[in-house]
Structures are given as structure tokens and as C-alpha cells.
Tab-separated table of C-alpha atoms and ligand atoms in Angstrom:
chain	number	residue	atom	x	y	z
A	1	UNK	CA	-259.133	100.826	66.051
A	2	UNK	CA	-257.894	104.398	66.752
A	3	UNK	CA	-254.217	103.646	67.013
A	4	UNK	CA	-252.145	102.682	63.954
A	5	UNK	CA	-252.299	99.097	62.777
A	6	UNK	CA	-248.493	99.036	62.756
A	7	UNK	CA	-248.193	99.960	66.453
A	8	UNK	CA	-251.012	97.580	67.328
A	9	UNK	CA	-249.112	94.762	65.569
A	10	UNK	CA	-245.866	95.626	67.335
A	11	UNK	CA	-247.590	95.555	70.680
A	12	UNK	CA	-249.107	92.144	69.880
A	13	UNK	CA	-245.763	90.753	68.686
A	14	UNK	CA	-244.124	91.763	71.953
A	15	UNK	CA	-247.086	90.809	74.131
A	16	UNK	CA	-244.956	88.175	75.906
A	17	UNK	CA	-243.110	91.029	77.649
A	18	UNK	CA	-246.372	92.360	79.079
A	19	UNK	CA	-247.529	88.861	79.964
A	20	UNK	CA	-244.366	88.167	81.900
A	21	UNK	CA	-244.648	91.486	83.666
A	22	UNK	CA	-248.203	90.680	84.690
A	23	UNK	CA	-247.331	87.173	85.825
A	24	UNK	CA	-244.432	88.594	87.876
A	25	UNK	CA	-246.793	91.051	89.592
A	26	UNK	CA	-249.208	88.184	90.411
A	27	UNK	CA	-246.407	86.051	91.843
A	28	UNK	CA	-245.180	88.936	94.022
A	29	UNK	CA	-248.653	89.485	95.369
A	30	UNK	CA	-249.124	85.816	96.168
A	31	UNK	CA	-245.661	84.928	97.607
A	32	UNK	CA	-244.202	88.285	98.677
A	33	UNK	CA	-241.625	90.273	96.695
A	34	UNK	CA	-238.696	88.693	98.570
A	35	UNK	CA	-239.737	85.205	97.441
A	36	UNK	CA	-239.907	86.016	93.738
A	37	UNK	CA	-236.602	85.997	91.860
A	38	UNK	CA	-236.943	88.492	89.090
A	39	UNK	CA	-234.091	88.332	86.530
A	40	UNK	CA	-235.931	90.117	83.720
A	41	UNK	CA	-234.937	93.746	83.938
A	42	UNK	CA	-231.616	95.419	82.999
A	43	UNK	CA	-231.850	98.184	85.547
A	44	UNK	CA	-228.528	98.828	87.354
A	45	UNK	CA	-228.484	97.469	90.936
A	46	UNK	CA	-225.658	99.772	91.965
A	47	UNK	CA	-226.125	103.437	92.804
A	48	UNK	CA	-224.314	106.236	90.978
A	49	UNK	CA	-220.813	106.877	92.352
A	50	UNK	CA	-220.156	109.423	95.154
A	51	UNK	CA	-218.631	111.846	92.648
A	52	UNK	CA	-222.038	112.115	90.959
A	53	UNK	CA	-223.764	113.128	94.223
A	54	UNK	CA	-220.994	115.672	94.925
A	55	UNK	CA	-221.334	117.161	91.458
A	56	UNK	CA	-225.137	117.300	91.779
A	57	UNK	CA	-224.839	119.258	95.086
A	58	UNK	CA	-222.275	121.587	93.599
A	59	UNK	CA	-224.513	122.442	90.639
A	60	UNK	CA	-227.582	122.846	92.878
A	61	UNK	CA	-225.690	125.144	95.219
A	62	UNK	CA	-224.297	127.412	92.487
A	63	UNK	CA	-227.088	128.057	90.008
A	64	UNK	CA	-226.087	129.927	86.892
A	65	UNK	CA	-228.279	132.328	84.913
A	66	UNK	CA	-229.901	130.512	81.976
A	67	UNK	CA	-228.738	127.041	83.013
A	68	UNK	CA	-232.174	125.532	82.266
A	69	UNK	CA	-232.658	127.128	78.859
A	70	UNK	CA	-232.288	125.578	75.412
A	71	UNK	CA	-228.777	125.350	74.074
A	72	UNK	CA	-227.320	124.294	70.690
A	73	UNK	CA	-229.068	121.089	69.494
A	74	UNK	CA	-225.742	119.301	69.702
A	75	UNK	CA	-225.362	120.093	73.416
A	76	UNK	CA	-223.099	122.249	75.562
A	77	UNK	CA	-219.644	122.958	74.072
A	78	UNK	CA	-217.810	122.062	77.285
A	79	UNK	CA	-219.724	118.790	77.718
A	80	UNK	CA	-218.944	117.780	74.107
A	81	UNK	CA	-215.290	118.784	74.646
A	82	UNK	CA	-215.109	116.641	77.820
A	83	UNK	CA	-216.541	113.634	75.983
A	84	UNK	CA	-214.137	114.225	73.033
A	85	UNK	CA	-211.160	114.352	75.473
A	86	UNK	CA	-212.234	111.078	77.059
A	87	UNK	CA	-212.568	109.360	73.657
A	88	UNK	CA	-209.248	110.820	72.457
A	89	UNK	CA	-207.569	109.249	75.428
A	90	UNK	CA	-209.415	105.942	75.211
A	91	UNK	CA	-208.787	105.572	71.466
A	92	UNK	CA	-205.422	107.264	71.369
A	93	UNK	CA	-206.410	109.623	68.561
A	94	UNK	CA	-207.699	113.117	68.158
A	95	UNK	CA	-211.488	113.319	68.563
A	96	UNK	CA	-212.861	116.931	68.534
A	97	UNK	CA	-215.919	118.375	70.239
A	98	UNK	CA	-217.378	118.899	66.758
A	99	UNK	CA	-217.492	115.122	66.369
A	100	UNK	CA	-219.743	114.607	69.429
A	101	UNK	CA	-223.483	115.231	69.897
A	102	UNK	CA	-225.116	114.830	73.302
A	103	UNK	CA	-228.271	112.708	73.136
A	104	UNK	CA	-231.156	111.289	75.198
A	105	UNK	CA	-229.376	108.077	76.031
A	106	UNK	CA	-227.984	105.472	73.597
A	107	UNK	CA	-231.579	104.776	72.511
A	108	UNK	CA	-231.913	108.425	71.445
A	109	UNK	CA	-228.513	108.305	69.725
A	110	UNK	CA	-229.452	105.189	67.780
A	111	UNK	CA	-232.635	106.857	66.495
A	112	UNK	CA	-230.721	110.022	65.565
A	113	UNK	CA	-228.109	107.990	63.588
A	114	UNK	CA	-230.727	105.832	61.824
A	115	UNK	CA	-232.839	108.839	60.861
A	116	UNK	CA	-229.718	110.612	59.553
A	117	UNK	CA	-228.484	107.794	57.265
A	118	UNK	CA	-231.528	105.806	56.106
A	119	UNK	CA	-233.488	106.184	52.908
A	120	UNK	CA	-236.702	104.178	52.703
A	121	UNK	CA	-236.148	100.405	52.458
A	122	UNK	CA	-232.396	100.569	53.022
A	123	UNK	CA	-231.111	97.650	55.063
A	124	UNK	CA	-229.481	97.551	58.469
A	125	UNK	CA	-227.766	94.347	59.556
A	126	UNK	CA	-228.384	93.344	63.180
A	127	UNK	CA	-226.661	90.379	64.819
A	128	UNK	CA	-228.685	87.770	66.623
A	129	UNK	CA	-229.060	87.581	69.531
A	130	UNK	CA	-229.842	91.332	69.407
A	131	UNK	CA	-231.171	94.097	71.676
A	132	UNK	CA	-234.976	93.892	71.361
A	133	UNK	CA	-235.462	97.517	70.375
A	134	UNK	CA	-233.238	97.509	67.258
A	135	UNK	CA	-235.950	96.294	64.894
A	136	UNK	CA	-238.381	98.902	66.159
A	137	UNK	CA	-235.807	101.701	65.863
A	138	UNK	CA	-234.913	100.710	62.273
A	139	UNK	CA	-238.586	100.567	61.404
A	140	UNK	CA	-239.047	104.055	62.918
A	141	UNK	CA	-236.939	105.398	60.016
A	142	UNK	CA	-238.410	103.267	57.230
A	143	UNK	CA	-235.387	100.950	57.106
A	144	UNK	CA	-235.395	97.145	56.910
A	145	UNK	CA	-233.692	94.878	59.463
A	146	UNK	CA	-231.565	92.044	58.114
A	147	UNK	CA	-230.838	89.518	60.831
A	148	UNK	CA	-227.493	87.718	60.739
A	149	UNK	CA	-226.642	84.953	63.209
A	150	UNK	CA	-223.500	85.090	65.289
A	151	UNK	CA	-221.372	81.989	65.790
A	152	UNK	CA	-223.526	79.585	67.846
A	153	UNK	CA	-220.559	78.275	69.889
A	154	UNK	CA	-219.436	81.621	71.256
A	155	UNK	CA	-221.750	84.339	69.891
A	156	UNK	CA	-218.808	85.970	68.131
A	157	UNK	CA	-218.996	87.602	64.674
A	158	UNK	CA	-219.600	85.249	61.742
A	159	UNK	CA	-217.915	87.268	58.985
A	160	UNK	CA	-218.950	84.810	56.241
A	161	UNK	CA	-222.592	85.177	57.201
A	162	UNK	CA	-222.261	88.969	57.301
A	163	UNK	CA	-220.652	88.931	53.848
A	164	UNK	CA	-223.532	86.889	52.517
A	165	UNK	CA	-226.045	89.402	53.878
A	166	UNK	CA	-224.481	92.530	52.404
A	167	UNK	CA	-225.921	93.834	49.140
A	168	UNK	CA	-226.176	97.166	47.317
A	169	UNK	CA	-228.993	98.207	49.633
A	170	UNK	CA	-227.042	97.691	52.894
A	171	UNK	CA	-226.579	100.980	54.732
A	172	UNK	CA	-225.329	99.964	58.162
A	173	UNK	CA	-224.517	97.227	60.608
A	174	UNK	CA	-225.122	97.560	64.305
A	175	UNK	CA	-222.563	95.923	66.618
A	176	UNK	CA	-223.068	95.809	70.371
A	177	UNK	CA	-220.035	94.908	72.476
A	178	UNK	CA	-220.134	94.049	75.406
A	179	UNK	CA	-223.295	92.481	74.201
A	180	UNK	CA	-226.832	92.492	75.572
A	181	UNK	CA	-227.899	89.654	75.975
A	182	UNK	CA	-224.753	87.453	75.646
A	183	UNK	CA	-222.056	89.487	77.429
A	184	UNK	CA	-219.438	88.779	74.747
A	185	UNK	CA	-216.825	91.345	73.637
A	186	UNK	CA	-215.704	91.376	70.007
A	187	UNK	CA	-211.880	91.317	69.751
A	188	UNK	CA	-210.032	94.017	67.794
A	189	UNK	CA	-208.845	91.524	65.154
A	190	UNK	CA	-212.432	90.526	64.282
A	191	UNK	CA	-213.523	94.174	64.048
A	192	UNK	CA	-210.568	94.948	61.818
A	193	UNK	CA	-211.476	91.953	59.654
A	194	UNK	CA	-215.027	93.351	59.464
A	195	UNK	CA	-213.528	96.666	58.332
A	196	UNK	CA	-211.694	94.935	55.494
A	197	UNK	CA	-214.857	93.146	54.471
A	198	UNK	CA	-216.815	96.402	54.505
A	199	UNK	CA	-214.136	98.230	52.487
A	200	UNK	CA	-214.371	95.532	49.877
A	201	UNK	CA	-218.132	95.576	49.734
A	202	UNK	CA	-218.325	99.402	49.597
A	203	UNK	CA	-216.002	99.317	46.624
A	204	UNK	CA	-217.989	96.542	44.986
A	205	UNK	CA	-221.313	98.373	45.354
A	206	UNK	CA	-219.954	101.923	45.275
A	207	UNK	CA	-221.848	102.502	48.527
A	208	UNK	CA	-221.264	103.685	52.098
A	209	UNK	CA	-221.860	101.215	54.912
A	210	UNK	CA	-221.693	102.571	58.457
A	211	UNK	CA	-220.839	100.562	61.532
A	212	UNK	CA	-222.969	101.761	64.443
A	213	UNK	CA	-221.237	100.679	67.604
A	214	UNK	CA	-223.815	100.540	70.394
A	215	UNK	CA	-221.755	100.458	73.519
A	216	UNK	CA	-223.506	101.429	76.722
A	217	UNK	CA	-221.678	98.549	78.500
A	218	UNK	CA	-218.192	99.580	77.271
A	219	UNK	CA	-216.916	100.222	80.788
A	220	UNK	CA	-218.478	97.076	82.247
A	221	UNK	CA	-215.869	94.493	81.258
A	222	UNK	CA	-214.356	91.849	83.455
A	223	UNK	CA	-211.145	89.819	83.870
A	224	UNK	CA	-209.230	93.085	83.107
A	225	UNK	CA	-210.355	92.715	79.430
A	226	UNK	CA	-210.171	95.822	77.261
A	227	UNK	CA	-213.132	96.664	75.046
A	228	UNK	CA	-211.468	97.677	71.740
A	229	UNK	CA	-212.167	101.209	70.513
A	230	UNK	CA	-214.204	100.886	67.317
A	231	UNK	CA	-212.480	103.987	65.845
A	232	UNK	CA	-209.165	102.093	65.832
A	233	UNK	CA	-210.744	99.230	63.861
A	234	UNK	CA	-213.421	100.625	61.574
A	235	UNK	CA	-213.226	103.819	59.521
A	236	UNK	CA	-216.872	104.525	58.846
A	237	UNK	CA	-217.903	104.070	62.465
A	238	UNK	CA	-220.081	105.929	64.867
A	239	UNK	CA	-220.279	105.256	68.627
A	240	UNK	CA	-223.673	105.459	70.269
A	241	UNK	CA	-223.600	105.195	74.033
A	242	UNK	CA	-224.767	106.558	77.325
A	243	UNK	CA	-224.178	106.894	81.028
A	244	UNK	CA	-227.106	104.626	81.820
A	245	UNK	CA	-224.858	101.775	82.940
A	246	UNK	CA	-221.360	103.209	83.647
A	247	UNK	CA	-222.722	105.931	85.950
A	248	UNK	CA	-225.986	104.046	86.696
A	249	UNK	CA	-228.151	106.914	85.388
A	250	UNK	CA	-230.645	105.253	83.018
A	251	UNK	CA	-233.532	107.420	84.201
A	252	UNK	CA	-231.636	110.634	83.444
A	253	UNK	CA	-231.503	109.919	79.692
A	254	UNK	CA	-228.002	111.121	79.016
A	255	UNK	CA	-225.766	109.770	76.302
A	256	UNK	CA	-223.997	110.766	73.123
A	257	UNK	CA	-222.980	109.846	69.612
A	258	UNK	CA	-219.460	110.371	68.324
A	259	UNK	CA	-218.118	109.841	64.834
A	260	UNK	CA	-214.734	108.463	63.854
A	261	UNK	CA	-212.531	111.422	62.778
A	262	UNK	CA	-211.684	109.214	59.781
A	263	UNK	CA	-215.303	108.903	58.648
A	264	UNK	CA	-215.798	109.988	55.075
A	265	UNK	CA	-217.963	113.139	54.791
A	266	UNK	CA	-218.020	113.368	58.593
A	267	UNK	CA	-219.181	117.018	58.672
A	268	UNK	CA	-222.145	116.206	56.430
A	269	UNK	CA	-223.027	113.339	58.793
A	270	UNK	CA	-222.835	115.647	61.809
A	271	UNK	CA	-225.017	118.339	60.186
A	272	UNK	CA	-227.564	115.633	59.473
A	273	UNK	CA	-227.411	114.254	62.991
A	274	UNK	CA	-227.857	117.663	64.641
A	275	UNK	CA	-230.917	118.208	62.448
A	276	UNK	CA	-232.263	114.719	63.336
A	277	UNK	CA	-231.773	115.289	67.040
A	278	UNK	CA	-233.854	118.435	66.699
A	279	UNK	CA	-236.721	117.146	64.547
A	280	UNK	CA	-237.084	113.837	66.384
A	281	UNK	CA	-238.290	116.147	69.141
A	282	UNK	CA	-235.369	115.485	71.487
A	283	UNK	CA	-234.245	119.085	70.715
A	284	UNK	CA	-231.246	118.557	72.961
A	285	UNK	CA	-230.083	116.190	75.666
A	286	UNK	CA	-231.275	117.211	79.190
A	287	UNK	CA	-229.385	120.342	80.286
A	288	UNK	CA	-228.836	119.366	83.897
A	289	UNK	CA	-227.612	115.866	83.025
A	290	UNK	CA	-225.154	117.292	80.488
A	291	UNK	CA	-223.696	119.555	83.187
A	292	UNK	CA	-223.500	116.654	85.583
A	293	UNK	CA	-221.549	114.291	83.326
A	294	UNK	CA	-219.106	116.956	82.054
A	295	UNK	CA	-216.813	116.420	85.029
A	296	UNK	CA	-217.544	112.717	85.412
A	297	UNK	CA	-216.127	111.411	82.134
A	298	UNK	CA	-213.384	109.455	83.889
A	299	UNK	CA	-215.638	108.121	86.662
A	300	UNK	CA	-217.555	104.795	86.596
A	301	UNK	CA	-219.565	102.665	88.967
A	302	UNK	CA	-217.659	99.998	90.888
A	303	UNK	CA	-217.835	97.061	88.479
A	304	UNK	CA	-216.402	94.575	90.976
A	305	UNK	CA	-219.918	94.009	92.361
A	306	UNK	CA	-221.154	92.958	88.864
A	307	UNK	CA	-218.125	90.781	88.310
A	308	UNK	CA	-218.727	88.984	91.618
A	309	UNK	CA	-222.361	88.300	90.650
A	310	UNK	CA	-221.302	87.054	87.230
A	311	UNK	CA	-218.811	84.679	88.792
A	312	UNK	CA	-221.292	83.385	91.336
A	313	UNK	CA	-224.096	82.840	88.851
A	314	UNK	CA	-221.904	81.336	86.138
A	315	UNK	CA	-220.332	78.873	88.569
A	316	UNK	CA	-223.644	77.803	90.117
A	317	UNK	CA	-225.477	77.415	86.766
A	318	UNK	CA	-222.721	75.441	85.084
A	319	UNK	CA	-222.476	73.206	88.177
A	320	UNK	CA	-226.210	72.507	87.796
A	321	UNK	CA	-225.645	71.419	84.204
A	322	UNK	CA	-226.744	74.596	82.327
A	323	UNK	CA	-224.749	75.370	79.166
A	324	UNK	CA	-223.658	78.982	79.048
A	325	UNK	CA	-221.004	81.102	77.324
A	326	UNK	CA	-219.115	82.960	80.117
A	327	UNK	CA	-219.935	86.662	79.721
A	328	UNK	CA	-216.943	89.021	79.431
A	329	UNK	CA	-218.898	92.181	80.203
A	330	UNK	CA	-222.345	93.733	80.688
A	331	UNK	CA	-224.691	92.267	83.272
A	332	UNK	CA	-226.515	89.446	81.497
A	333	UNK	CA	-226.127	85.659	81.056
A	334	UNK	CA	-227.612	83.905	78.019
A	335	UNK	CA	-227.745	80.166	78.732
A	336	UNK	CA	-229.110	77.464	76.450
A	337	UNK	CA	-232.649	76.469	77.270
A	338	UNK	CA	-232.703	72.892	78.578
A	339	UNK	CA	-236.179	72.515	76.952
A	340	UNK	CA	-236.419	72.710	73.181
A	341	UNK	CA	-238.901	75.591	73.508
A	342	UNK	CA	-237.444	78.512	75.457
A	343	UNK	CA	-240.927	79.905	76.194
A	344	UNK	CA	-241.910	76.561	77.786
A	345	UNK	CA	-238.744	76.665	79.876
A	346	UNK	CA	-239.376	80.235	81.030
A	347	UNK	CA	-242.907	79.190	81.999
A	348	UNK	CA	-241.543	76.158	83.905
A	349	UNK	CA	-239.124	78.467	85.733
A	350	UNK	CA	-242.058	80.599	86.920
A	351	UNK	CA	-243.347	77.544	88.805
A	352	UNK	CA	-240.247	78.060	90.976
A	353	UNK	CA	-240.797	81.850	91.196
A	354	UNK	CA	-237.886	82.484	88.806
A	355	UNK	CA	-238.639	85.165	86.211
A	356	UNK	CA	-236.617	85.084	82.989
A	357	UNK	CA	-236.852	86.393	79.422
A	358	UNK	CA	-237.057	83.833	76.545
A	359	UNK	CA	-234.342	84.014	73.851
A	360	UNK	CA	-237.064	84.290	71.219
A	361	UNK	CA	-237.438	87.980	72.126
A	362	UNK	CA	-233.772	88.529	71.162
A	363	UNK	CA	-234.074	86.667	67.867
A	364	UNK	CA	-232.447	83.570	69.466
A	365	UNK	CA	-234.981	80.878	70.255
A	366	UNK	CA	-233.517	78.021	72.367
A	367	UNK	CA	-231.897	80.362	74.910
A	368	UNK	CA	-233.017	82.468	77.811
A	369	UNK	CA	-231.674	85.678	79.407
A	370	UNK	CA	-230.823	86.340	83.012
A	371	UNK	CA	-230.225	89.962	84.127
A	372	UNK	CA	-227.917	89.690	87.155
A	373	UNK	CA	-227.907	93.405	87.936
A	374	UNK	CA	-229.859	92.694	91.132
A	375	UNK	CA	-229.035	92.287	94.814
A	376	UNK	CA	-226.481	89.537	95.444
A	377	UNK	CA	-228.671	88.276	98.280
A	378	UNK	CA	-231.499	87.709	95.798
A	379	UNK	CA	-229.167	85.664	93.615
A	380	UNK	CA	-228.075	83.585	96.625
A	381	UNK	CA	-231.669	83.109	97.826
A	382	UNK	CA	-232.676	81.892	94.388
A	383	UNK	CA	-230.123	79.088	94.230
A	384	UNK	CA	-232.302	76.368	95.826
A	385	UNK	CA	-235.071	77.231	93.307
A	386	UNK	CA	-232.604	76.928	90.429
A	387	UNK	CA	-231.538	73.515	91.765
A	388	UNK	CA	-235.114	72.265	91.779
A	389	UNK	CA	-235.770	73.704	88.329
A	390	UNK	CA	-232.618	72.066	86.927
A	391	UNK	CA	-233.679	68.674	88.326
A	392	UNK	CA	-237.198	69.137	87.031
A	393	UNK	CA	-236.040	69.671	83.429
A	394	UNK	CA	-233.628	66.718	83.653
A	395	UNK	CA	-230.250	68.457	83.864
A	396	UNK	CA	-227.333	66.403	85.227
A	397	UNK	CA	-225.381	68.294	87.929
A	398	UNK	CA	-221.605	68.337	87.313
B	401	LIG	N1	-228.374	99.349	73.607
B	401	LIG	C1	-228.374	98.274	74.402
B	401	LIG	C2	-227.647	97.052	73.951
B	401	LIG	C3	-229.026	98.274	75.675
B	401	LIG	O1	-228.961	97.193	76.416
B	401	LIG	C4	-229.679	99.444	76.067
B	401	LIG	C5	-230.374	99.474	77.345
B	401	LIG	O2	-230.526	98.534	78.061
B	401	LIG	C6	-229.658	100.528	75.217
B	401	LIG	C7	-229.038	100.467	73.990
B	401	LIG	C8	-230.355	101.795	75.546
B	401	LIG	O3	-229.759	102.430	76.616
B	401	LIG	P1	-230.069	103.924	77.033
B	401	LIG	O4	-230.629	103.860	78.401
B	401	LIG	O5	-228.758	104.614	77.015
B	401	LIG	O6	-231.013	104.478	76.042
């Protein structure tokens, strides 16, 4: 085998993703794309806002000398300043441009942060259900993932379980709110309680434990709920995020990391992160995308469309008898699987041309994920199939 055993094993472990993709393609060929209800992919269904297109035209019509060249590994000064101003306003504190690094999306930012902080075999706590890529990213930098369950009733933080998992080797905990796949938002009180716990543990072990707040869905929250700013709750925190969801630009790979001005040894962290951004081969975030988002920091996609879809889907599924925690943000639902084995359930759903992702892939067997960032018409058209599926697996309509 020419490729590494490790990569080969990773591919095999996540082969269900490929299998589902292939089965989806077969169904589309057989029944026509409009008759297959694909809820597997978290690709935004909305287009970037008009302001994005205006800015794109403006930049294209007034090219500047050197605008496609390398710049500082941390990004353009004015872009970093614009992000810092936005965060200062959002968090009501003083974030400086020197505390921001532009990155290739949140995924790039996560890798930069993990490379910066991890020594071999140090542990990173991830909370199940978790974003599929975390384990791979941690492994990229020779770290070890420690999985801690969230509260099974509401997917909120289980501080006792987190406390049990922390030891002298713990270097970080990744929190993701609004969460993929559950849609829950962690309240400020819980994050402050986590801060107290971490302060205590850092003292006990004479260590530094970072909270990495992965928040690409921070501006996709519903019912007028605020997503608390992590900087107001946790001292040793770093935000990793992107404009993949709030400006619907996932293909443009533009995001950033920002450290809490209160972080201890913040400048050392930033020097390390700039170096990591360089040697991971990102070099810098895409120049054009940085210019584009500089003026768009206060602009977001219209989230009312997502909220409408959440309401529709939540209402219909619960009426059919599915058990699901109502998402407060993001664009996913994470219901309980009516069959004991979530992979069996996802396979059964395929018989009705409904494509889903089993919870197993998120470290949460017994659940399944629906991505509702698709056309509302598609959701409406899928409802008769959901009804048949619910009856088939023995759910009682309410
Ligand atoms: N973190 C979470 C929880 C996500 O859901 C995603 C993408 O879906 C990412 C990170 C990566 O996003 P980006 O496109 O900014 O790399």
C-alpha cells in the first residue's frame, strides 16, 4: 500500500460517508434528483447577501497594484482591524487587530490553533455529539481526543463529566455553539461555570487549558437568542470562525482566529499561530476574500429563511412522533433514532429516498442528523415520505 496506513485506516473508518454518497448518487439516477430528499450536506442554501456582490464588483472594477501578492502571514492589517472592531462591539471589550489572524476558514483556524498549542500526546476534550473533523484535526498535530458526553436530555454541557475528564495532560477543550449537529447554544452562565472549573483545574495541575470556541454558526441563532461572547465568559479562550455560513461563502475559505485580550501570554500564542499558519502551508488567507469581507463585518445572510425551515421541520417531525431537541441555531436537527441502531434507521430512510447521516459519525449512536439548509420546497415535498417512514418504524403520530 503506497499511502500511509494511518490515512488508509481513517478512510476505512469513515467509509459510511462515501457509501452514503454513492447510494445517494444511485438513487438520484434511478428516481430523478427532484425525487430524492438529500439532508446530508451542510452547504448553505441561501446565496451571499447583495452587499457581497456589490463589494465584489467594486474590487473588480478598481484593481490595485499588488493586490494579488503575498501579504503578512496574519493577513491584511485593515481586514484584521475590521474583524477586531466587530468583536470589540459584539463582546463590549477592546480587541485589537494584533489579536486577530485571518485563516482559511474555521477548519484552517482550528488546525492553526491545535498546531500552536499541542505537544505530542496532550489531550483535547471534545463534546459528543461533535463535528466529525475534530478527531482528525487533533490527530494531525499528534494530540489525543478525549470524548465527553453532553447532557442526554438537552445536549448542554455536563460540567461534572468534563471535570472527570480533565487531567494534567489536558491542553484544550473545543466548544461549538450553536452546535453542529444539535443546534444548541450554551448559555453564558454555563460557560462561566466552565471557566471557574478550568481555573481550578489549571491551579491544581499548574497547567494552561485553552477553550477553543468553534463558532461558524454564531450569527445563525433563532428566537432572538443571543450567542454569548466566549471572551466575556472564559479567560483563556480563542475564537475560531469563518464566513462560510454567515455570508454563505464556504467555498471561498475565509475565516479567522481571535484571542481573548485577557489570555495569559497572548503575544506568545499569536507569534506561534502566525508561524503555524505559515508552515501548515496556508501561508495566508486568500487575498481577495480578505478584501471582500473587510467591509462586510456587520452584514449577514437573511436567517429568517433558516428559522422558517427549522420551525416547519421541527413541527412536522414532532407531530409524526420523532423525539428531537429544538435547535436554537445553526441549520441541523439531531433527532433520536426510532430504531436502536441509527445506521439501520438511516438505511430504512433510504427506502423512502430520504438521505440522512447516522449519529454514530458524530460520536452519538442512537441519533441521526438532518441538514435543513436546503430548498424549502424540497422539505415540503419530502413530508409524505417522512410520514411513511415514521409509520414503517412504528412511531405514533401526536
Ligand atoms: N466547525 C463546525 C462545527 C462546522 O460545522 C464546520 C463546517 O461545516 C466547520 C467548523 C468548518 O467550517 P469552515 O468552512 O469555516 O472551515
